[in-house]
Every structure is written in structure tokens, then in C-alpha cells.
């Protein structure tokens, strides 16, 4: 029960002596600190303490009780709240009575004051604990606008200690600001979840109300929740949204302009120089030779050149010169008439040149063209005519030729494996695409672009990338270039089931030891010299001591491929199957290792 509802019976003292009038024998009670009640007909009518009686008798030895100046009493029922009793002033003793009106006890004001002091201390402790526990800032002011409560959350929010502000006017610390607690004090107005800036760069959601005692406002209370970070985040979101909408508009404008080179990621000088050259050559019909390592995006450039040219509405046809057996290549490129050879389609078939009429023919891995086909392609480039197999009727080759290779054509010219006249026909404009290891400034953009792409494709949202992942990717030499990077990022996205791309998901070759030797490096990386391996013959073991680990790895691969070809009678399909790799991978390794 609260202190204000405490009844008189809860605080009354039963240590008293009730005497009927005229029954006092003139002596003092056995316990001198008790209040003596003088009664008339069983009802209280006067009272005195033992100390008062003793003092009176010492000064009036012959006086009787009837002459003692008995103090009047105030009679209250035992069920009356103490709060109602103490509001009535007067010097009389308070006597608590039973329901029949007989004395039940007395109220000693010292006990009442002691009890209310203890109740105040308890309430103050509870109030203080509440203030200190709340995460919200609490400010309470009295009727003069002075701060009477300022909790630790308010100290943290505004940087003002409680000892500095308590007892002082709130307006002294927040000049020129509309404080909701002061408004509630002045007008009685309340506020509920109102956004407010009480201090520069501080935003809060405030609840405020006046403190009333009856009809009188004796103070005000404001509870404020810090939402500064939320407001700043909202502002940042607004800015980001505006930037996004601007970017979206720019993308729409780019799409309207039809600029296909925007698909090529990279802001570095090397790649931008290549892009700018490709933009310039796209407007013409000149033959283009794109050079670069495997996986750098040669076909992406070829497609962009086509889409930026006047032939954009016509077909773009790609053919991989290294993936088609020499015996079938001419029929794929030029097409054939009905019955041109055994097994041919009886209806005949158009070749890639016909399929690309009016558009662009992309010859990927052009260095792998068979020698006899090189002559016929040269004729197409010179005369702009070609013949289907089994036909003597010339056909117009209205196509633009874009070729690509990762081979050293100049070396092939010296070796006589590539025709010089064809080389000069193809090499009208050359685009050199730098490998990924030479444009690492673009790596981060590519990683995030591919991560978003594969996150959408595989429905696995990516929320972050561990710093160690990016460090490992930057240190790797990327022999497979952008194609390898795409594969690695797809692997990381698929394995990141918790939304975080982690270093533990990286392939074993990345970030765990030295990266493999990039194509064309010729063993330029020099590590710690290795112990010379045992020498052996051509059967697949070592045939010569290696200078370092890259050279040893190359020789081991070369020996294994030679052995597989020998065992299968130079059947490359069977050799690839025996080695556990695809045929195109075998062709690539043979070219890289110089195996004819």
C-alpha cells in the first residue's frame, strides 16, 4: 500500500493508559514515556504525556488530576488514511478509536514523520534506479523551470553532467531552443513521439507532459530518445536515392544512346585507352585484330565494336577457330551444297559467313586456323567473295571481320605456321587488351559487379566481403584473367550461405602459397631454387633439371601431355580423356607449352 493510503491503525501506538475521570490515584504510570489518556464516559477527552504530568506535579505537589491542564484530543477512526489526518493542523493529541468509539491507540507524530521519511527514501531510491536504468534521456524541471532530474542517458546525449545542470534553469543550457518540457510547464501541452532538435546536430524523439498537483502545474517531464544516427542515415539514404535516380537516368540515357562500351568494366588508364581506340574504330568497317591473353574479354570487345557500328542491326556471328577440327572447319565457315561430301546434309547448309551477312564475323583464336583455310580466308578479305563447298557460284561476303588471338603471331610468322599476307590483312587496327594482373585497379569494381550478378542469379544475397578475400585476390596473378575471376566470384557467392564472402571459400590456388605462373611469362617468376629432379626419358618423367618450380611444373605438364599423345597414337580426344581434361583445354595447354 502506498504511503498516501496508509491508515491510522497501521501507525498507531498501543502503549497508552486509559483512565476514567476520577480514578487516578495521583501516581505516575509504570512506563513514563507513555501517553496517558483521560477519559469521560469511556470516550477520550484529554491527554498528557508522563513527562508533562511529572513536571506539573513537581511544581504543584498538592494538586490533583482534576486541576491538570489536560490537552484536548482529536478523535479519528482506525480506518482513516494518515494522509487525511496530517493535513488537519492543531496542537491536540490524535487518538485512534475502535468502531464503538473506545480508544485503540495514539498517533505519535515522531513515528508518523519517521515513517514518511522512510517512505520518501524508498520512493527516491526507486525513482533514481528508474532514471539510471532508462536508455532514454530524462529531464524534469520544477515550476520555476529549474532542472530537478537529469539522468545518465541525458548526460551521454547532451554531454552535460548532472552536477552541472541540476538546480539551474534549463533555458541557460539550451538558449533559443523550443524545449518541450518548458512548453509543457508554461502551457500544459503534451508531446508524443515528436521529432525535435534540442541541440545542434542532435535529433531526438520526445515525449513531454506537465506534472500536476491537483489543479496546479508544479513541473514538467521530457523523455527523449536519441535518433541522430537514424536521421543521418535517412539523410544519407535520401542522398543515395537521389544519386541512384540520377545514375538510373544516366543509364537510361546511355541505353538510349546505345553505348555498348559501358558493359566493359574498368577505369584504369590501360583499359580506357583500349576502349577509346575501340570506340574510334567501331565507326568504320576496318578489320580489327584483338590481342590478349585467354579470358581478358576479347569477345566482349568484339561484340561492343559490332553494337557501336552501323551494322548493329545485323547478325553478330562468332566462331572459335581452335575448337573445330580442321577437316570440318571450311564447311563451318563457308557452308556447303547438297551432296558436297559424304554425310553432308541433303539440303545443304549455310556457313558462318552467310549467317553473318551484313553484320560481323568474329574469328576467335584465329591463330588456330588450318593452313589451307588461311588461304581461303585471305581471298575473302581481298575479294569479298567466297564459295560454298561443292559450288562454283561465288557469293558476296558483306561482313566485317574481327579476329582475336592469344598467340604470338609474330613468332608464328617466323616459324611459318601463320601466313604473313593474312596477318597483314587482319592487322589493320590492333587492340591490345591488358591482362587482369596489369589492371588491378579495376579488380574491386569487377568483384562487386560479379558478386551482385551471381547473388541475383543464385538467389543468395551477399552482405559483405571479408578484407582478407580482397587482399588474396589482389595478390593472385590471374592466369585465366576475367573469366577466371568470374568463376572464382561465382564459387564464393554460392558457398557464402551466411551472406558473407569469406577467405576460407577461396580456391586452393588463391591466397595459399604462390599463385601459378601466368601465360606467356616464360617462367619469369624466380623463387627459391629447387633440388634437381631425377632425369628420365620421354615417357612422362623429368628429362632435364629444372631451374625453379614454375619451370618444373611446365616440364611435368609437357611430359604428361606428350606421353598421353604417344600412348593414344596422337589421338587428341583420347589423350584429353586420359588426362582428365576437355579437348579445348588440351589444345590450350599444347599451345602454351609449344607442343605441335
Coordinates of C-alpha atoms in Angstrom, one line a residue:
X1 CA 0.0 0.0 0.0
X2 CA 1.3 3.5 -0.8
X3 CA 2.2 5.9 1.9
X4 CA -0.6 8.2 1.0
X5 CA -3.1 5.4 1.6
X6 CA -1.7 4.3 4.9
X7 CA -4.4 4.0 7.5
X8 CA -4.2 5.3 11.1
X9 CA -4.3 1.8 12.5
X10 CA -1.1 0.9 10.7
X11 CA 0.9 3.6 12.6
X12 CA -0.9 4.0 15.9
X13 CA 0.9 3.1 19.1
X14 CA -0.9 0.9 21.7
X15 CA 1.4 2.0 24.5
X16 CA -1.0 4.2 26.5
X17 CA -3.1 4.1 29.6
X18 CA -6.8 4.9 29.5
X19 CA -8.1 6.3 32.8
X20 CA -11.6 7.1 33.8
X21 CA -12.1 10.5 35.2
X22 CA -11.7 10.5 38.9
X23 CA -9.9 7.1 39.1
X24 CA -6.4 8.5 39.1
X25 CA -4.7 7.9 42.5
X26 CA -2.1 10.7 41.9
X27 CA 0.8 8.4 41.0
X28 CA 2.5 8.1 37.6
X29 CA 2.2 5.2 35.2
X30 CA 4.9 2.4 35.4
X31 CA 6.2 3.4 31.9
X32 CA 6.8 7.1 31.9
X33 CA 7.1 7.6 28.2
X34 CA 3.6 6.5 27.5
X35 CA 0.8 9.0 26.7
X36 CA -2.0 9.0 29.3
X37 CA -5.5 9.3 28.1
X38 CA -8.1 10.9 30.4
X39 CA -11.5 9.7 29.5
X40 CA -15.0 10.8 30.3
X41 CA -17.6 8.1 30.0
X42 CA -15.2 5.8 28.1
X43 CA -14.6 8.4 25.4
X44 CA -11.3 10.4 25.0
X45 CA -11.5 14.0 26.2
X46 CA -7.9 14.9 27.2
X47 CA -4.4 13.7 27.1
X48 CA -0.9 14.3 28.6
X49 CA 2.5 12.6 28.5
X50 CA 4.1 11.2 31.6
X51 CA 6.8 13.8 31.3
X52 CA 4.2 16.6 31.3
X53 CA 2.5 15.1 34.4
X54 CA 5.8 14.7 36.3
X55 CA 6.8 18.3 35.6
X56 CA 3.4 19.5 36.7
X57 CA 3.3 17.5 40.0
X58 CA 6.9 18.7 40.8
X59 CA 5.7 22.3 40.7
X60 CA 2.3 21.7 42.3
X61 CA 2.8 18.9 44.9
X62 CA -0.7 19.1 46.3
X63 CA -2.6 19.4 43.1
X64 CA -5.0 16.7 42.0
X65 CA -5.6 15.3 38.5
X66 CA -8.7 17.4 38.1
X67 CA -6.6 20.6 38.2
X68 CA -4.1 19.4 35.5
X69 CA -4.4 21.3 32.2
X70 CA -5.3 18.4 30.0
X71 CA -4.7 18.9 26.3
X72 CA -7.7 18.3 24.1
X73 CA -7.7 15.2 21.9
X74 CA -8.6 14.7 18.2
X75 CA -10.5 11.5 17.7
X76 CA -10.1 9.6 14.4
X77 CA -11.3 6.2 13.3
X78 CA -8.7 3.5 12.8
X79 CA -9.6 3.2 9.1
X80 CA -8.9 6.9 8.3
X81 CA -5.9 7.4 5.9
X82 CA -2.9 9.0 7.6
X83 CA -2.6 11.5 4.7
X84 CA -6.0 12.9 5.6
X85 CA -5.0 13.3 9.3
X86 CA -1.8 15.2 8.9
X87 CA -3.4 17.8 6.6
X88 CA -5.5 19.0 9.6
X89 CA -3.5 21.3 11.8
X90 CA -3.8 21.7 15.6
X91 CA -2.0 21.1 18.9
X92 CA -4.3 18.3 20.0
X93 CA -3.3 14.7 20.6
X94 CA -4.6 12.3 18.0
X95 CA -6.4 9.3 19.5
X96 CA -7.4 6.4 17.3
X97 CA -10.7 4.7 18.3
X98 CA -12.4 1.4 17.7
X99 CA -15.7 1.2 15.8
X100 CA -17.5 1.6 19.2
X101 CA -15.6 4.8 20.0
X102 CA -13.3 3.4 22.7
X103 CA -9.6 4.3 22.5
X104 CA -7.5 1.9 20.4
X105 CA -4.2 3.8 20.3
X106 CA -2.5 7.1 19.7
X107 CA -0.6 8.7 16.8
X108 CA 2.9 9.9 17.8
X109 CA 4.0 12.5 15.2
X110 CA 7.6 11.4 15.5
X111 CA 6.6 8.0 14.4
X112 CA 4.5 9.4 11.6
X113 CA 7.4 11.6 10.4
X114 CA 9.8 8.7 10.7
X115 CA 7.6 6.5 8.6
X116 CA 7.1 9.1 5.9
X117 CA 10.8 9.8 5.8
X118 CA 11.4 6.1 5.2
X119 CA 8.7 6.1 2.5
X120 CA 10.3 9.1 0.8
X121 CA 13.7 7.4 0.9
X122 CA 12.3 4.3 -0.7
X123 CA 10.5 6.3 -3.4
X124 CA 13.6 8.3 -4.1
X125 CA 15.7 5.1 -4.4
X126 CA 13.2 3.6 -6.8
X127 CA 13.0 6.8 -8.8
X128 CA 16.8 7.1 -9.1
X129 CA 17.1 3.4 -10.1
X130 CA 14.5 4.0 -12.8
X131 CA 16.2 7.1 -14.2
X132 CA 19.6 5.4 -14.2
X133 CA 18.3 2.3 -16.0
X134 CA 16.4 4.1 -18.8
X135 CA 18.1 4.3 -22.1
X136 CA 16.2 7.4 -22.9
X137 CA 17.2 10.8 -21.8
X138 CA 15.0 12.1 -18.9
X139 CA 14.8 15.8 -17.9
X140 CA 12.5 17.0 -15.2
X141 CA 12.0 20.7 -14.2
X142 CA 10.2 22.3 -11.3
X143 CA 7.6 25.1 -11.5
X144 CA 10.4 27.7 -12.0
X145 CA 11.9 25.8 -14.9
X146 CA 14.9 24.6 -12.9
X147 CA 16.2 21.1 -13.6
X148 CA 15.5 18.7 -10.7
X149 CA 16.2 15.4 -12.5
X150 CA 18.8 14.7 -15.2
X151 CA 19.7 11.0 -15.8
X152 CA 22.9 9.4 -17.2
X153 CA 21.3 8.9 -20.6
X154 CA 20.8 12.7 -20.8
X155 CA 24.5 13.2 -19.8
X156 CA 25.6 10.9 -22.7
X157 CA 23.2 12.5 -25.2
X158 CA 24.0 16.2 -24.5
X159 CA 27.4 15.9 -22.8
X160 CA 26.2 17.8 -19.7
X161 CA 26.8 16.3 -16.3
X162 CA 24.0 16.1 -13.8
X163 CA 26.0 18.1 -11.2
X164 CA 26.4 21.0 -13.7
X165 CA 22.7 21.3 -14.7
X166 CA 20.7 20.2 -11.6
X167 CA 19.2 23.2 -9.8
X168 CA 19.8 25.6 -12.7
X169 CA 17.3 26.9 -15.3
X170 CA 17.1 24.6 -18.3
X171 CA 16.9 27.6 -20.6
X172 CA 20.5 28.5 -19.6
X173 CA 21.8 25.4 -21.3
X174 CA 19.5 25.4 -24.3
X175 CA 19.1 29.1 -25.3
X176 CA 17.0 29.9 -28.3
X177 CA 15.6 26.3 -28.5
X178 CA 12.0 25.3 -28.1
X179 CA 12.2 22.9 -25.2
X180 CA 9.1 20.8 -24.9
X181 CA 9.4 20.4 -21.1
X182 CA 9.3 24.3 -20.8
X183 CA 6.4 24.4 -23.2
X184 CA 4.6 21.8 -21.1
X185 CA 5.3 23.8 -17.9
X186 CA 4.0 27.1 -19.4
X187 CA 1.0 25.8 -21.3
X188 CA 0.3 22.3 -20.0
X189 CA 0.7 21.0 -23.6
X190 CA 1.9 17.4 -24.1
X191 CA 4.0 16.0 -26.9
X192 CA 4.1 12.3 -28.1
X193 CA 6.8 10.9 -30.3
X194 CA 7.7 14.2 -31.8
X195 CA 10.9 14.7 -33.8
X196 CA 13.0 17.5 -32.2
X197 CA 16.4 19.1 -32.5
X198 CA 17.1 20.3 -28.9
X199 CA 20.8 20.8 -29.6
X200 CA 22.9 21.4 -32.7
X201 CA 23.4 18.1 -34.6
X202 CA 21.3 16.2 -32.0
X203 CA 18.0 14.8 -33.0
X204 CA 15.6 13.1 -30.6
X205 CA 12.0 11.7 -30.5
X206 CA 10.5 13.4 -27.4
X207 CA 7.5 12.7 -25.1
X208 CA 6.7 15.6 -22.8
X209 CA 4.0 16.3 -20.2
X210 CA 3.3 18.7 -17.3
X211 CA 3.5 17.4 -13.7
X212 CA 0.3 18.3 -11.9
X213 CA -0.6 18.5 -8.2
X214 CA -4.3 18.9 -8.2
X215 CA -5.1 21.8 -10.4
X216 CA -1.7 23.3 -10.2
X217 CA 1.3 22.6 -12.5
X218 CA 4.4 22.1 -10.4
X219 CA 6.8 21.0 -13.1
X220 CA 7.3 19.2 -16.4
X221 CA 8.9 16.0 -17.7
X222 CA 10.6 15.3 -21.0
X223 CA 11.7 11.8 -22.2
X224 CA 13.9 11.9 -25.3
X225 CA 15.2 9.1 -27.4
X226 CA 18.4 9.7 -29.4
X227 CA 17.7 9.2 -33.1
X228 CA 20.6 11.2 -34.5
X229 CA 22.1 8.2 -36.3
X230 CA 18.7 7.3 -37.7
X231 CA 18.2 10.9 -39.0
X232 CA 21.7 10.9 -40.5
X233 CA 21.1 7.5 -42.1
X234 CA 17.9 8.8 -43.5
X235 CA 19.6 11.8 -44.9
X236 CA 22.3 9.6 -46.4
X237 CA 19.6 7.3 -47.8
X238 CA 18.0 10.4 -49.4
X239 CA 21.3 11.4 -50.9
X240 CA 21.9 7.8 -52.1
X241 CA 18.4 7.6 -53.5
X242 CA 18.9 10.9 -55.4
X243 CA 22.3 9.7 -56.7
X244 CA 20.7 6.3 -57.6
X245 CA 17.9 8.1 -59.5
X246 CA 20.4 10.3 -61.2
X247 CA 22.5 7.2 -62.1
X248 CA 19.4 5.4 -63.3
X249 CA 18.6 8.3 -65.5
X250 CA 22.2 8.3 -66.8
X251 CA 21.9 4.6 -67.6
X252 CA 18.7 5.2 -69.4
X253 CA 20.3 7.9 -71.4
X254 CA 23.3 5.7 -72.2
X255 CA 20.9 2.9 -73.2
X256 CA 19.1 5.4 -75.4
X257 CA 22.4 6.4 -77.0
X258 CA 23.2 2.7 -77.3
X259 CA 26.7 2.9 -76.0
X260 CA 27.7 -0.8 -75.7
X261 CA 31.2 0.0 -74.3
X262 CA 29.6 0.8 -70.9
X263 CA 29.4 -3.0 -70.4
X264 CA 33.2 -3.1 -70.2
X265 CA 34.2 -2.6 -66.5
X266 CA 37.3 -0.6 -65.8
X267 CA 38.5 2.9 -65.0
X268 CA 42.2 2.3 -65.3
X269 CA 44.3 4.1 -67.9
X270 CA 45.3 0.9 -69.8
X271 CA 41.8 -0.4 -70.3
X272 CA 40.3 3.0 -71.0
X273 CA 42.9 3.6 -73.7
X274 CA 41.9 0.3 -75.4
X275 CA 38.2 1.3 -75.1
X276 CA 38.7 4.7 -76.6
X277 CA 40.5 3.1 -79.5
X278 CA 37.7 0.6 -80.0
X279 CA 35.2 3.4 -80.0
X280 CA 37.0 5.2 -82.8
X281 CA 37.4 2.1 -84.9
X282 CA 33.8 1.0 -84.4
X283 CA 32.5 3.7 -86.7
X284 CA 34.4 2.2 -89.6
X285 CA 34.3 -1.1 -91.4
X286 CA 38.0 -1.7 -90.9
X287 CA 39.2 -5.2 -89.9
X288 CA 40.2 -5.4 -86.3
X289 CA 42.7 -7.8 -84.6
X290 CA 42.1 -8.1 -80.9
X291 CA 45.0 -9.5 -79.0
X292 CA 45.2 -10.5 -75.3
X293 CA 45.5 -13.5 -73.0
X294 CA 42.8 -16.0 -72.7
X295 CA 39.9 -14.7 -70.6
X296 CA 40.6 -11.0 -70.9
X297 CA 37.3 -10.3 -72.7
X298 CA 38.2 -10.3 -76.4
X299 CA 34.7 -11.3 -77.5
X300 CA 33.2 -8.7 -75.2
X301 CA 35.2 -6.0 -77.1
X302 CA 34.2 -7.6 -80.5
X303 CA 30.6 -7.5 -79.5
X304 CA 30.8 -3.9 -78.3
X305 CA 32.5 -2.8 -81.6
X306 CA 29.7 -4.5 -83.6
X307 CA 27.0 -2.9 -81.4
X308 CA 28.5 0.5 -81.8
X309 CA 28.9 0.2 -85.6
X310 CA 26.4 0.8 -88.5
X311 CA 26.0 -3.0 -88.6
X312 CA 24.4 -3.2 -85.1
X313 CA 21.1 -4.3 -86.5
X314 CA 22.6 -7.2 -88.4
X315 CA 23.9 -10.5 -87.1
X316 CA 27.0 -10.9 -84.9
X317 CA 28.4 -14.4 -85.5
X318 CA 31.3 -15.9 -83.6
X319 CA 33.3 -18.9 -84.4
X320 CA 36.1 -20.5 -82.4
X321 CA 38.9 -21.5 -84.8
X322 CA 40.6 -23.7 -82.3
X323 CA 37.5 -25.7 -81.3
X324 CA 36.6 -27.1 -84.7
X325 CA 38.5 -30.0 -86.3
X326 CA 40.4 -28.9 -89.4
X327 CA 38.5 -31.3 -91.6
X328 CA 35.2 -29.6 -90.7
X329 CA 36.3 -26.0 -90.5
X330 CA 35.8 -25.0 -94.1
X331 CA 32.3 -26.3 -94.1
X332 CA 31.5 -24.4 -90.9
X333 CA 33.0 -21.2 -92.3
X334 CA 31.8 -21.3 -95.9
X335 CA 28.9 -23.7 -95.9
X336 CA 28.3 -26.5 -98.4
X337 CA 25.9 -27.5 -101.2
X338 CA 23.8 -30.6 -101.2
X339 CA 25.9 -33.8 -101.6
X340 CA 29.2 -31.9 -101.3
X341 CA 30.7 -34.7 -99.2
X342 CA 29.7 -38.0 -97.5
X343 CA 27.4 -37.3 -94.5
X344 CA 26.5 -33.8 -95.6
X345 CA 23.0 -32.5 -95.1
X346 CA 21.0 -33.3 -98.2
X347 CA 19.6 -29.7 -98.1
X348 CA 23.0 -28.1 -97.9
X349 CA 24.0 -25.7 -95.2
X350 CA 24.9 -22.1 -94.9
X351 CA 28.3 -21.2 -93.3
X352 CA 29.2 -18.6 -90.7
X353 CA 30.0 -16.1 -93.5
X354 CA 26.5 -16.3 -94.9
X355 CA 24.9 -16.2 -91.4
X356 CA 26.8 -13.0 -90.7
X357 CA 25.8 -11.3 -94.0
X358 CA 25.5 -7.5 -93.4
X359 CA 26.9 -7.9 -89.9
X360 CA 30.1 -9.0 -88.2
X361 CA 32.0 -12.3 -88.2
X362 CA 34.2 -12.8 -85.1
X363 CA 37.0 -15.2 -85.6
X364 CA 38.1 -16.2 -82.1
X365 CA 41.5 -17.9 -81.8
X366 CA 42.3 -17.0 -85.4
X367 CA 45.9 -18.3 -85.0
X368 CA 44.5 -21.8 -84.9
X369 CA 43.2 -21.6 -88.5
X370 CA 44.3 -24.6 -90.6
X371 CA 46.9 -23.6 -93.2
X372 CA 44.6 -24.3 -96.2
X373 CA 41.8 -22.3 -94.6
X374 CA 44.1 -19.3 -94.1
X375 CA 44.5 -19.1 -97.9
X376 CA 40.7 -19.1 -98.5
X377 CA 40.1 -16.5 -95.7
X378 CA 42.7 -14.3 -97.3
X379 CA 40.8 -14.5 -100.5
X380 CA 37.6 -13.4 -98.7
X381 CA 39.3 -10.4 -97.2
X382 CA 40.8 -9.4 -100.6
X383 CA 37.8 -10.0 -102.9
X384 CA 34.9 -10.0 -100.5
X385 CA 33.7 -13.2 -102.2
X386 CA 33.6 -16.9 -101.2
X387 CA 32.4 -20.3 -102.4
X388 CA 30.4 -22.9 -100.6
X389 CA 31.9 -26.4 -100.7
X390 CA 30.7 -28.2 -103.8
X391 CA 29.7 -25.0 -105.5
X392 CA 31.3 -22.9 -108.3
X393 CA 28.9 -19.9 -107.7
X394 CA 30.6 -17.0 -105.9
X395 CA 28.8 -15.4 -103.0
X396 CA 29.3 -11.8 -101.7
X397 CA 30.8 -11.6 -98.3
X398 CA 29.3 -8.4 -96.9
X399 CA 30.7 -8.9 -93.5
X400 CA 33.1 -7.1 -91.2
X401 CA 35.9 -9.4 -89.9
X402 CA 37.0 -9.1 -86.3
X403 CA 39.7 -11.6 -85.3
X404 CA 41.2 -12.4 -81.9
X405 CA 44.1 -14.4 -80.6
X406 CA 46.1 -15.0 -77.5
X407 CA 49.1 -16.3 -79.5
X408 CA 52.3 -14.5 -80.5
X409 CA 51.6 -14.1 -84.2
X410 CA 55.0 -12.6 -84.9
X411 CA 56.7 -15.7 -83.6
X412 CA 54.3 -17.9 -85.7
X413 CA 55.3 -15.8 -88.8
X414 CA 58.9 -16.6 -88.1
X415 CA 58.1 -20.3 -87.7
X416 CA 56.0 -20.3 -90.8
X417 CA 52.8 -21.5 -89.1
X418 CA 50.8 -18.4 -89.9
X419 CA 50.6 -16.7 -93.3
X420 CA 52.3 -13.3 -93.4
X421 CA 49.8 -11.9 -96.0
X422 CA 46.9 -13.0 -93.9
X423 CA 48.5 -11.4 -90.9
X424 CA 48.8 -8.0 -92.6
X425 CA 45.2 -8.3 -93.8
X426 CA 43.9 -8.9 -90.3
X427 CA 46.3 -6.4 -88.6
X428 CA 44.6 -3.2 -89.9
X429 CA 43.7 -2.0 -86.4
X430 CA 45.1 -3.9 -83.4
X431 CA 43.5 -3.7 -80.0
X432 CA 45.8 -4.9 -77.1
X433 CA 43.7 -5.8 -74.1
X434 CA 45.8 -5.8 -71.0
X435 CA 45.6 -8.8 -68.7
X436 CA 43.9 -8.5 -65.3
X437 CA 47.2 -8.5 -63.4
X438 CA 48.1 -5.3 -65.1
X439 CA 44.9 -3.5 -64.3
X440 CA 44.4 -4.5 -60.6
X441 CA 42.9 -1.0 -60.0
X442 CA 39.7 -2.4 -61.7
X443 CA 39.6 -5.6 -59.7
X444 CA 37.4 -4.3 -56.8
X445 CA 34.8 -2.9 -59.2
X446 CA 34.7 -6.3 -61.0
X447 CA 34.4 -8.2 -57.8
X448 CA 31.4 -6.2 -56.6
X449 CA 29.8 -6.3 -60.1
X450 CA 30.2 -10.1 -60.4
X451 CA 29.1 -10.6 -56.8
X452 CA 25.8 -8.7 -57.5
X453 CA 25.3 -10.6 -60.7
X454 CA 25.7 -14.0 -59.2
X455 CA 23.8 -13.1 -56.0
X456 CA 20.8 -12.4 -58.1
X457 CA 21.3 -15.4 -60.3
X458 CA 21.6 -17.9 -57.4
X459 CA 19.3 -16.0 -55.0
X460 CA 22.0 -15.8 -52.3
X461 CA 22.2 -12.2 -51.1
X462 CA 25.7 -11.0 -50.4
X463 CA 26.1 -8.6 -47.4
X464 CA 29.8 -8.3 -47.2
X465 CA 33.3 -9.4 -48.2
X466 CA 36.0 -10.2 -45.7
X467 CA 39.1 -7.9 -46.2
X468 CA 41.3 -11.0 -46.5
X469 CA 39.4 -12.0 -49.6
X470 CA 40.2 -8.8 -51.5
X471 CA 43.8 -9.0 -50.3
X472 CA 44.2 -12.5 -51.7
X473 CA 42.5 -11.6 -55.0
X474 CA 44.9 -8.6 -55.4
X475 CA 48.0 -10.8 -54.8
X476 CA 47.0 -13.5 -57.3
X477 CA 48.4 -13.3 -60.9
X478 CA 45.1 -14.3 -62.6
X479 CA 46.4 -16.5 -65.5
X480 CA 42.7 -17.0 -66.6
X481 CA 42.0 -13.3 -66.3
X482 CA 38.4 -12.0 -66.1
X483 CA 37.0 -15.4 -67.0
X484 CA 38.8 -17.0 -64.0
X485 CA 37.8 -14.1 -61.8
X486 CA 34.1 -14.6 -62.7
X487 CA 34.4 -18.3 -61.9
X488 CA 36.0 -17.6 -58.5
X489 CA 33.4 -15.0 -57.5
X490 CA 30.6 -17.3 -58.5
X491 CA 32.1 -20.0 -56.3
X492 CA 32.4 -17.6 -53.4
X493 CA 28.8 -16.4 -53.8
X494 CA 27.4 -20.0 -54.0
X495 CA 29.4 -21.0 -50.8
X496 CA 28.6 -18.0 -48.8
X497 CA 25.4 -19.3 -47.1
X498 CA 25.5 -16.7 -44.3
X499 CA 25.7 -13.7 -46.7
X500 CA 29.4 -13.1 -46.0
X501 CA 32.1 -13.9 -48.6
X502 CA 35.0 -15.4 -46.6
X503 CA 38.6 -16.3 -47.4
X504 CA 38.0 -19.9 -46.4
X505 CA 35.9 -20.3 -49.5
X506 CA 38.7 -19.3 -51.9
X507 CA 40.1 -22.0 -54.3
X508 CA 43.3 -23.6 -53.0
X509 CA 45.4 -21.8 -55.7
X510 CA 44.4 -18.4 -54.4
X511 CA 45.8 -16.9 -51.2
X512 CA 47.5 -20.1 -50.2
X513 CA 51.0 -20.1 -51.4
X514 CA 52.4 -18.7 -54.6
X515 CA 50.0 -18.2 -57.5
X516 CA 50.5 -20.2 -60.7
X517 CA 52.6 -18.8 -63.5
X518 CA 50.7 -16.5 -65.8
X519 CA 50.5 -17.5 -69.5
X520 CA 53.4 -16.2 -71.6
X521 CA 55.6 -15.3 -68.6
X522 CA 58.1 -17.9 -69.6
X523 CA 59.0 -18.7 -66.1
X524 CA 59.9 -15.1 -65.3
X525 CA 59.0 -15.5 -61.7
X526 CA 62.1 -16.6 -59.8
X527 CA 61.6 -18.3 -56.5
X528 CA 63.8 -20.4 -54.3
X529 CA 65.9 -22.9 -56.4
X530 CA 64.6 -26.4 -56.1
X531 CA 66.5 -29.6 -55.8
X532 CA 67.1 -31.0 -59.3
X533 CA 64.7 -33.9 -60.1
X534 CA 65.8 -37.2 -61.3
X535 CA 66.3 -37.3 -65.1
X536 CA 64.3 -39.7 -67.2
X537 CA 63.2 -40.2 -70.8
X538 CA 60.2 -39.1 -72.8
X539 CA 57.8 -41.3 -71.0
X540 CA 56.4 -38.5 -68.8
X541 CA 59.1 -38.2 -66.1
X542 CA 61.7 -35.5 -66.0
X543 CA 64.2 -35.2 -68.8
X544 CA 66.3 -32.3 -67.6
X545 CA 66.8 -30.5 -64.3
X546 CA 64.5 -27.5 -63.7
X547 CA 65.8 -24.1 -62.6
X548 CA 62.8 -23.4 -60.4
X549 CA 59.3 -24.6 -59.5
X550 CA 57.4 -22.9 -62.5
X551 CA 59.8 -24.5 -65.0
X552 CA 59.5 -27.8 -63.3
X553 CA 55.7 -27.6 -63.4
X554 CA 55.8 -26.7 -67.1
X555 CA 58.1 -29.6 -67.9
X556 CA 55.9 -32.0 -65.9
X557 CA 52.8 -30.9 -67.8
X558 CA 54.7 -31.1 -71.2
X559 CA 55.9 -34.6 -70.4
X560 CA 52.5 -35.8 -69.3
X561 CA 50.8 -34.5 -72.5
X562 CA 53.5 -36.0 -74.8
X563 CA 53.1 -39.3 -73.0
X564 CA 49.3 -39.3 -73.4
X565 CA 49.6 -38.4 -77.1
X566 CA 52.1 -41.1 -77.7
X567 CA 50.0 -43.8 -75.9
X568 CA 46.9 -42.8 -77.9
X569 CA 48.6 -42.6 -81.3
X570 CA 48.3 -38.8 -81.4
X571 CA 44.5 -39.0 -80.9
X572 CA 43.9 -35.8 -79.1
X573 CA 40.3 -36.6 -77.9
X574 CA 41.6 -39.9 -76.3
X575 CA 44.6 -38.1 -74.9
X576 CA 42.4 -35.4 -73.3
X577 CA 40.1 -38.0 -71.8
X578 CA 43.2 -39.9 -70.4
X579 CA 44.5 -36.7 -68.9
X580 CA 41.1 -35.9 -67.4
X581 CA 40.6 -32.5 -69.2
X582 CA 38.5 -31.2 -72.0
X583 CA 39.8 -31.3 -75.6
X584 CA 39.8 -27.5 -75.8
X585 CA 41.8 -27.4 -72.5
X586 CA 44.3 -29.8 -74.1
X587 CA 44.6 -27.6 -77.2
X588 CA 45.2 -24.6 -74.9
X589 CA 47.9 -26.4 -72.9
X590 CA 49.6 -27.7 -76.1
X591 CA 49.8 -24.2 -77.5
X592 CA 51.1 -22.8 -74.2
X593 CA 53.7 -25.5 -73.9
X594 CA 54.7 -25.3 -77.6
X595 CA 53.6 -28.8 -78.5
X596 CA 52.8 -29.1 -82.2

